[in-house]
Amino acid sequence: MSITPDPQKHALGVSMKRKEDPRFLQGKGRYVDDINLPGQLYMAIVHSPYPHAKINSIDKEPALAVPGVKAVITGEDLVAAGLGWLPTFHGFDKQMVLAVGKALFQYQEVAAVFATSREAAMDGAELVEIDYEPLDPVVSPHEAAKDEVVIRSDREKSTNHIYHWDVGHKDETQRALEAAEKVVKQRIVFQRCHPAPLEPCGCVAEFDTMGRLHFYVTSQAPHVYRTALALVTGIPEDKIHVVSPDIGGGFGNKVPVYPGYVCAVVGSLLLKKPVKWIETRTENLTTTGFARDYHMDVEIGAKADGTVTALRVKTVADHGAFDAAADPTKYPAGMFGIVTGSYQFPVAYAELDAYFTNKAPGGVAYRCSFRVTEASYAIERAMDILADELDMDPVELRKKNFVRKDQFPYQSALGFTYDSGDYHSTLDKALERIGYDDLLREQAEKRARGELMGIGFSTFTEVVGAGPSKHFDILGIKMFDSAEIRIHPTGSGVVRAGTKSQGQGHETTWAQIVAEELGLDPQNIMVEEGDTDTAPYGLGTYASRSTPVAGAAISLAARRIREKARKIAAHLLEASPEDVEWTDYKFQIKGVPTRSVTMKDVAFAAYTNPGDNEPGLEASYYYDPPNMTFPHGTYVAVVDVDRHTGETKVRRFLAVDDCGTVINPMVVEGQIHGGLTEGYAIAFMQEITYDESGNNLNPNFIDYLVPTSLEAPKWETDNTVTPSPHHPIGAKGVGESPNVGSPAAFVNAVMDALSPLGVRHVDMPLTREKVWRAIQEAEARRAISAD
């Protein structure tokens, strides 16, 4: 990534090596499964083998006879204790902790077994005898819409329909589509997939002698967990201490509160022993939050010259047995309204209907800011289809319809106010880097020889930074974030934040922000997160919100320290505070650079010689952003498809990102590499599939593929910089962008390769078999047409 650090700055824009990496590289990270407490018990969960079945009885006795097994709890036990249900984060639904009466999806949690060893707990779980009566499952959301089998009997309304959501101008959009010179319409399915972090979920629960719960857990949002546990269990929040140690990847999967956590707490309370529960890979893939599963009908109206005039998207969403999506209360479909993308649609309308099915619940953001990936994929695929039908270069179509740089802040047709951007410059940079003209010539030559080569673009706009508290919440808690900074007498310091890194590099980038604001050495700024006893309340790390929200809080807390330090500096310089300025990372008397003191000088004085000022040097800030931030990018994929086997080779992939001010280019590049690899997996490999009986066909890494360095293409990266005007340092966030933007680039490239055959669209994942079948069917159609 080509970023030239500002020579006037000594911390921002510098590719400082990650401070946290030495412990990870030496295998000394401390994860939940590394925590072992004296007298600890282990928990194993009994899962339903059926996707939909009545539970006639549960016999615990065979399990209790296993040596080492101490207890078995069922859903009926939890209901009796008032702990039968969990609230879901956006408040539209609740979720059974353990199945009561019916199992609603295969692998649903039915009972929990506690034993003195992990093996004994698992042996006991296998011996819990449950009498099931299988029922007809509902696997498709389109079938669920018919209400022939109603899955949930606990709800007031006898229907599988969860909610209807819409945004935009329905009638105006209809009229604009009717008047359009060209209309394209396409069903685009974003398949169900799973974040699949390498470390599965887990926890250790312990009540100390004072009755206080200490809960070690793989959580991306430890403070929210503390509040959720208080709401579910009735334990006062001050009696709950949540700690998230090192986390081996989250990607949204570790935002929700899962039934296993509640069972571990109950077991610890019941047995008066610490209880550990660590998921198996199968449990993680089959019961924790999935992502996507949106079925989108996209229509674009346009003039004959390619100017877009209207957009309409109708979506059917499959939420599984419980509506456990982690979307904010006011946005049940998340940020799907970003579906107008980078383009000037005069009018647009989007609607969505969500349904229960007999599948695992979820709808979490898989490295995606609340359904932005689905929206980006829909509009970027549809724009390519429109270009194909108008016989236009997709690049020219995009340029014609981009929001221009001089239009920012830009009000989209679906209500978002984009903060800043320069889409034309980012695309132009990508075209130059990839050598577009040469690629077009090569493609023409290959097509003349019957070879299938494709060039695919995605010029996406993302929306991140949840959020302004007037719009965003979890469980009703407003979404802001926080930071506390304390500078020690010798000029080192500590920053505590309400976020929790799962690999994003916060221990490095948070230190760089403090160092930049205070002129200190980032190597001597310690970062603490993930402990609710020490960190200020925050909403956690997901949806690319850390830098836009917590990063801003850190910057503004540091500026509060700087303002107090200015008064102490004035005391040291024997001047009025009004005559002291912060220049070149030191305090000096205005116009007299020879009379100056450093922040280290001031820090020591704050504890030894503060004058009339309050001793010490620390501050906190709770930041509520005025708006979200809108990163964007241009991604280009170049592929070759073997028409005889369907194998796709991604020959080149270029990502040009604009995430505003860059804190650490090396960390950003690492984020982009990881997100692109996940986007590649979604485009070509990953799908959680169910057979017609509701059986999950991808319960392990043999059937649900995760790419390694052998499969992943070589990534090329570059960037442009358009700072956010409302963020203290102009940063926008980047963690989700590569996952948001890349699937469409991959698929557009493959469809471009197949376009000479008349193939218009194939849904992901583009496996070799699926591409081969599309080629065979296209060639068969051509043969029939030729006859």
Short mmCIF file of N, CA and C in Angstrom, two decimals, residues 611-696:
data_model
loop_
_atom_site.label_atom_id
_atom_site.label_comp_id
_atom_site.label_asym_id
_atom_site.label_seq_id
_atom_site.Cartn_x
_atom_site.Cartn_y
_atom_site.Cartn_z
N GLY A 611 1.82 23.70 40.29
CA GLY A 611 1.39 25.07 40.59
C GLY A 611 -0.01 25.08 41.17
N ASP A 612 -0.84 25.98 40.67
CA ASP A 612 -2.21 26.06 41.17
C ASP A 612 -3.16 25.09 40.46
N ASN A 613 -2.62 24.28 39.58
CA ASN A 613 -3.45 23.36 38.80
C ASN A 613 -3.69 22.05 39.55
N GLU A 614 -4.78 21.38 39.19
CA GLU A 614 -5.09 20.06 39.77
C GLU A 614 -3.96 19.09 39.42
N PRO A 615 -3.43 18.36 40.41
CA PRO A 615 -2.37 17.41 40.09
C PRO A 615 -2.88 16.30 39.17
N GLY A 616 -1.90 15.56 38.59
CA GLY A 616 -2.24 14.42 37.75
C GLY A 616 -2.52 14.84 36.32
N LEU A 617 -2.54 13.79 35.45
CA LEU A 617 -2.75 14.08 34.03
C LEU A 617 -3.54 12.93 33.42
N GLU A 618 -4.83 13.03 33.51
CA GLU A 618 -5.67 12.00 32.92
C GLU A 618 -6.99 12.60 32.51
N ALA A 619 -7.69 11.89 31.60
CA ALA A 619 -8.97 12.38 31.09
C ALA A 619 -9.74 11.21 30.48
N SER A 620 -11.03 11.40 30.35
CA SER A 620 -11.88 10.41 29.67
C SER A 620 -12.77 11.14 28.68
N TYR A 621 -13.32 10.36 27.72
CA TYR A 621 -14.23 10.96 26.74
C TYR A 621 -15.20 9.88 26.27
N TYR A 622 -16.47 10.22 26.27
CA TYR A 622 -17.50 9.36 25.70
C TYR A 622 -17.95 10.03 24.41
N TYR A 623 -17.69 9.36 23.29
CA TYR A 623 -17.89 9.97 21.97
C TYR A 623 -19.16 9.43 21.32
N ASP A 624 -20.03 10.37 20.97
CA ASP A 624 -21.26 10.05 20.24
C ASP A 624 -21.14 10.69 18.86
N PRO A 625 -20.85 9.93 17.82
CA PRO A 625 -20.56 10.55 16.52
C PRO A 625 -21.77 11.28 15.95
N PRO A 626 -21.54 12.39 15.25
CA PRO A 626 -22.66 13.11 14.64
C PRO A 626 -23.22 12.41 13.41
N ASN A 627 -22.43 11.56 12.80
CA ASN A 627 -22.85 10.84 11.59
C ASN A 627 -21.97 9.61 11.47
N MET A 628 -22.35 8.72 10.59
CA MET A 628 -21.49 7.59 10.27
C MET A 628 -20.42 8.03 9.27
N THR A 629 -19.45 7.16 9.06
CA THR A 629 -18.44 7.44 8.04
C THR A 629 -18.69 6.53 6.84
N PHE A 630 -18.18 6.94 5.67
CA PHE A 630 -18.51 6.24 4.43
C PHE A 630 -17.22 5.94 3.64
N PRO A 631 -16.49 4.87 4.04
CA PRO A 631 -15.34 4.45 3.23
C PRO A 631 -15.82 3.99 1.85
N HIS A 632 -14.91 4.03 0.89
CA HIS A 632 -15.27 3.50 -0.43
C HIS A 632 -14.02 2.89 -1.06
N GLY A 633 -14.21 2.27 -2.20
CA GLY A 633 -13.08 1.67 -2.87
C GLY A 633 -13.42 1.20 -4.26
N THR A 634 -12.39 0.91 -5.02
CA THR A 634 -12.54 0.26 -6.33
C THR A 634 -11.72 -1.01 -6.31
N TYR A 635 -12.38 -2.14 -6.54
CA TYR A 635 -11.71 -3.43 -6.59
C TYR A 635 -11.82 -3.98 -8.02
N VAL A 636 -10.74 -4.59 -8.48
CA VAL A 636 -10.71 -5.15 -9.83
C VAL A 636 -10.18 -6.58 -9.76
N ALA A 637 -10.95 -7.51 -10.31
CA ALA A 637 -10.52 -8.91 -10.39
C ALA A 637 -10.32 -9.27 -11.86
N VAL A 638 -9.27 -10.02 -12.13
CA VAL A 638 -9.01 -10.54 -13.48
C VAL A 638 -8.96 -12.06 -13.38
N VAL A 639 -9.81 -12.73 -14.13
CA VAL A 639 -9.91 -14.19 -13.99
C VAL A 639 -9.80 -14.86 -15.35
N ASP A 640 -9.38 -16.11 -15.32
CA ASP A 640 -9.43 -17.00 -16.48
C ASP A 640 -10.27 -18.20 -16.08
N VAL A 641 -11.23 -18.55 -16.93
CA VAL A 641 -12.12 -19.68 -16.66
C VAL A 641 -11.86 -20.77 -17.70
N ASP A 642 -11.63 -21.98 -17.21
CA ASP A 642 -11.45 -23.13 -18.10
C ASP A 642 -12.83 -23.60 -18.57
N ARG A 643 -13.13 -23.44 -19.83
CA ARG A 643 -14.47 -23.77 -20.30
C ARG A 643 -14.75 -25.27 -20.27
N HIS A 644 -13.73 -26.10 -20.14
CA HIS A 644 -13.92 -27.55 -20.10
C HIS A 644 -14.13 -28.08 -18.69
N THR A 645 -13.60 -27.40 -17.69
CA THR A 645 -13.71 -27.89 -16.30
C THR A 645 -14.48 -26.94 -15.39
N GLY A 646 -14.64 -25.68 -15.81
CA GLY A 646 -15.28 -24.69 -14.95
C GLY A 646 -14.36 -24.10 -13.91
N GLU A 647 -13.11 -24.49 -13.90
CA GLU A 647 -12.18 -23.96 -12.90
C GLU A 647 -11.87 -22.50 -13.18
N THR A 648 -11.94 -21.69 -12.12
CA THR A 648 -11.65 -20.26 -12.23
C THR A 648 -10.32 -19.96 -11.56
N LYS A 649 -9.45 -19.29 -12.29
CA LYS A 649 -8.19 -18.84 -11.72
C LYS A 649 -8.23 -17.32 -11.60
N VAL A 650 -8.08 -16.83 -10.38
CA VAL A 650 -8.01 -15.38 -10.18
C VAL A 650 -6.56 -14.97 -10.44
N ARG A 651 -6.35 -14.40 -11.59
CA ARG A 651 -4.98 -14.08 -12.01
C ARG A 651 -4.46 -12.83 -11.29
N ARG A 652 -5.33 -11.82 -11.13
CA ARG A 652 -4.93 -10.59 -10.42
C ARG A 652 -6.12 -10.08 -9.62
N PHE A 653 -5.82 -9.44 -8.53
CA PHE A 653 -6.87 -8.74 -7.77
C PHE A 653 -6.26 -7.48 -7.17
N LEU A 654 -6.83 -6.34 -7.54
CA LEU A 654 -6.35 -5.05 -7.05
C LEU A 654 -7.42 -4.40 -6.19
N ALA A 655 -7.03 -3.97 -5.00
CA ALA A 655 -7.95 -3.25 -4.10
C ALA A 655 -7.41 -1.85 -3.87
N VAL A 656 -8.15 -0.85 -4.33
CA VAL A 656 -7.81 0.54 -4.02
C VAL A 656 -8.85 1.04 -3.03
N ASP A 657 -8.43 1.25 -1.80
CA ASP A 657 -9.35 1.64 -0.73
C ASP A 657 -9.17 3.10 -0.37
N ASP A 658 -10.27 3.70 0.07
CA ASP A 658 -10.22 5.04 0.65
C ASP A 658 -10.94 4.96 1.99
N CYS A 659 -10.14 4.89 3.06
CA CYS A 659 -10.70 4.79 4.41
C CYS A 659 -10.38 6.06 5.20
N GLY A 660 -10.21 7.16 4.48
CA GLY A 660 -9.88 8.42 5.16
C GLY A 660 -8.44 8.40 5.65
N THR A 661 -8.19 9.13 6.73
CA THR A 661 -6.84 9.18 7.29
C THR A 661 -6.41 7.80 7.77
N VAL A 662 -5.22 7.41 7.39
CA VAL A 662 -4.70 6.09 7.76
C VAL A 662 -3.81 6.22 9.00
N ILE A 663 -4.11 5.43 10.03
CA ILE A 663 -3.31 5.48 11.26
C ILE A 663 -2.02 4.70 11.09
N ASN A 664 -2.13 3.46 10.57
CA ASN A 664 -0.96 2.60 10.40
C ASN A 664 -1.14 1.84 9.09
N PRO A 665 -0.42 2.22 8.03
CA PRO A 665 -0.62 1.58 6.72
C PRO A 665 -0.41 0.06 6.75
N MET A 666 0.52 -0.41 7.54
CA MET A 666 0.76 -1.85 7.57
C MET A 666 -0.42 -2.59 8.19
N VAL A 667 -0.98 -2.02 9.25
CA VAL A 667 -2.16 -2.64 9.87
C VAL A 667 -3.34 -2.61 8.91
N VAL A 668 -3.51 -1.49 8.22
CA VAL A 668 -4.61 -1.41 7.24
C VAL A 668 -4.44 -2.45 6.15
N GLU A 669 -3.23 -2.59 5.66
CA GLU A 669 -3.00 -3.57 4.60
C GLU A 669 -3.29 -4.99 5.10
N GLY A 670 -2.92 -5.26 6.34
CA GLY A 670 -3.23 -6.57 6.90
C GLY A 670 -4.73 -6.81 6.99
N GLN A 671 -5.46 -5.78 7.41
CA GLN A 671 -6.92 -5.89 7.47
C GLN A 671 -7.48 -6.19 6.08
N ILE A 672 -6.95 -5.50 5.08
CA ILE A 672 -7.47 -5.68 3.71
C ILE A 672 -7.15 -7.09 3.21
N HIS A 673 -5.95 -7.56 3.45
CA HIS A 673 -5.61 -8.93 3.02
C HIS A 673 -6.58 -9.95 3.63
N GLY A 674 -6.83 -9.80 4.93
CA GLY A 674 -7.74 -10.75 5.59
C GLY A 674 -9.15 -10.68 5.04
N GLY A 675 -9.64 -9.46 4.85
CA GLY A 675 -11.01 -9.31 4.34
C GLY A 675 -11.15 -9.80 2.92
N LEU A 676 -10.13 -9.58 2.10
CA LEU A 676 -10.19 -10.07 0.71
C LEU A 676 -10.19 -11.60 0.69
N THR A 677 -9.42 -12.20 1.58
CA THR A 677 -9.39 -13.67 1.62
C THR A 677 -10.77 -14.21 2.01
N GLU A 678 -11.42 -13.54 2.96
CA GLU A 678 -12.77 -13.97 3.31
C GLU A 678 -13.75 -13.72 2.17
N GLY A 679 -13.59 -12.59 1.46
CA GLY A 679 -14.45 -12.34 0.31
C GLY A 679 -14.25 -13.36 -0.78
N TYR A 680 -13.02 -13.78 -0.99
CA TYR A 680 -12.72 -14.84 -1.96
C TYR A 680 -13.42 -16.14 -1.56
N ALA A 681 -13.37 -16.44 -0.26
CA ALA A 681 -14.01 -17.67 0.22
C ALA A 681 -15.51 -17.63 -0.03
N ILE A 682 -16.13 -16.50 0.24
CA ILE A 682 -17.57 -16.38 0.02
C ILE A 682 -17.90 -16.51 -1.46
N ALA A 683 -17.10 -15.89 -2.30
CA ALA A 683 -17.39 -15.89 -3.73
C ALA A 683 -17.24 -17.28 -4.35
N PHE A 684 -16.28 -18.06 -3.84
CA PHE A 684 -15.96 -19.31 -4.55
C PHE A 684 -16.16 -20.58 -3.73
N MET A 685 -16.28 -20.47 -2.39
CA MET A 685 -16.23 -21.70 -1.59
C MET A 685 -17.38 -21.87 -0.60
N GLN A 686 -17.76 -20.81 0.09
CA GLN A 686 -18.49 -20.98 1.33
C GLN A 686 -20.01 -20.88 1.17
N GLU A 687 -20.70 -21.84 1.73
CA GLU A 687 -22.16 -21.78 1.84
C GLU A 687 -22.61 -22.80 2.88
N ILE A 688 -23.43 -22.34 3.81
CA ILE A 688 -24.07 -23.26 4.74
C ILE A 688 -25.34 -23.74 4.07
N THR A 689 -25.37 -25.01 3.71
CA THR A 689 -26.51 -25.55 2.98
C THR A 689 -27.29 -26.55 3.84
N TYR A 690 -28.56 -26.67 3.53
CA TYR A 690 -29.44 -27.62 4.21
C TYR A 690 -30.12 -28.47 3.15
N ASP A 691 -30.32 -29.74 3.46
CA ASP A 691 -31.10 -30.55 2.52
C ASP A 691 -32.58 -30.28 2.75
N GLU A 692 -33.43 -30.91 1.95
CA GLU A 692 -34.85 -30.62 2.01
C GLU A 692 -35.49 -31.05 3.34
N SER A 693 -34.77 -31.87 4.10
CA SER A 693 -35.27 -32.28 5.42
C SER A 693 -34.75 -31.38 6.54
N GLY A 694 -33.96 -30.37 6.17
CA GLY A 694 -33.46 -29.44 7.17
C GLY A 694 -32.16 -29.83 7.83
N ASN A 695 -31.46 -30.81 7.25
CA ASN A 695 -30.18 -31.24 7.82
C ASN A 695 -29.06 -30.32 7.34
N ASN A 696 -28.24 -29.87 8.27
CA ASN A 696 -27.09 -29.02 7.96
C ASN A 696 -26.01 -29.87 7.30
#
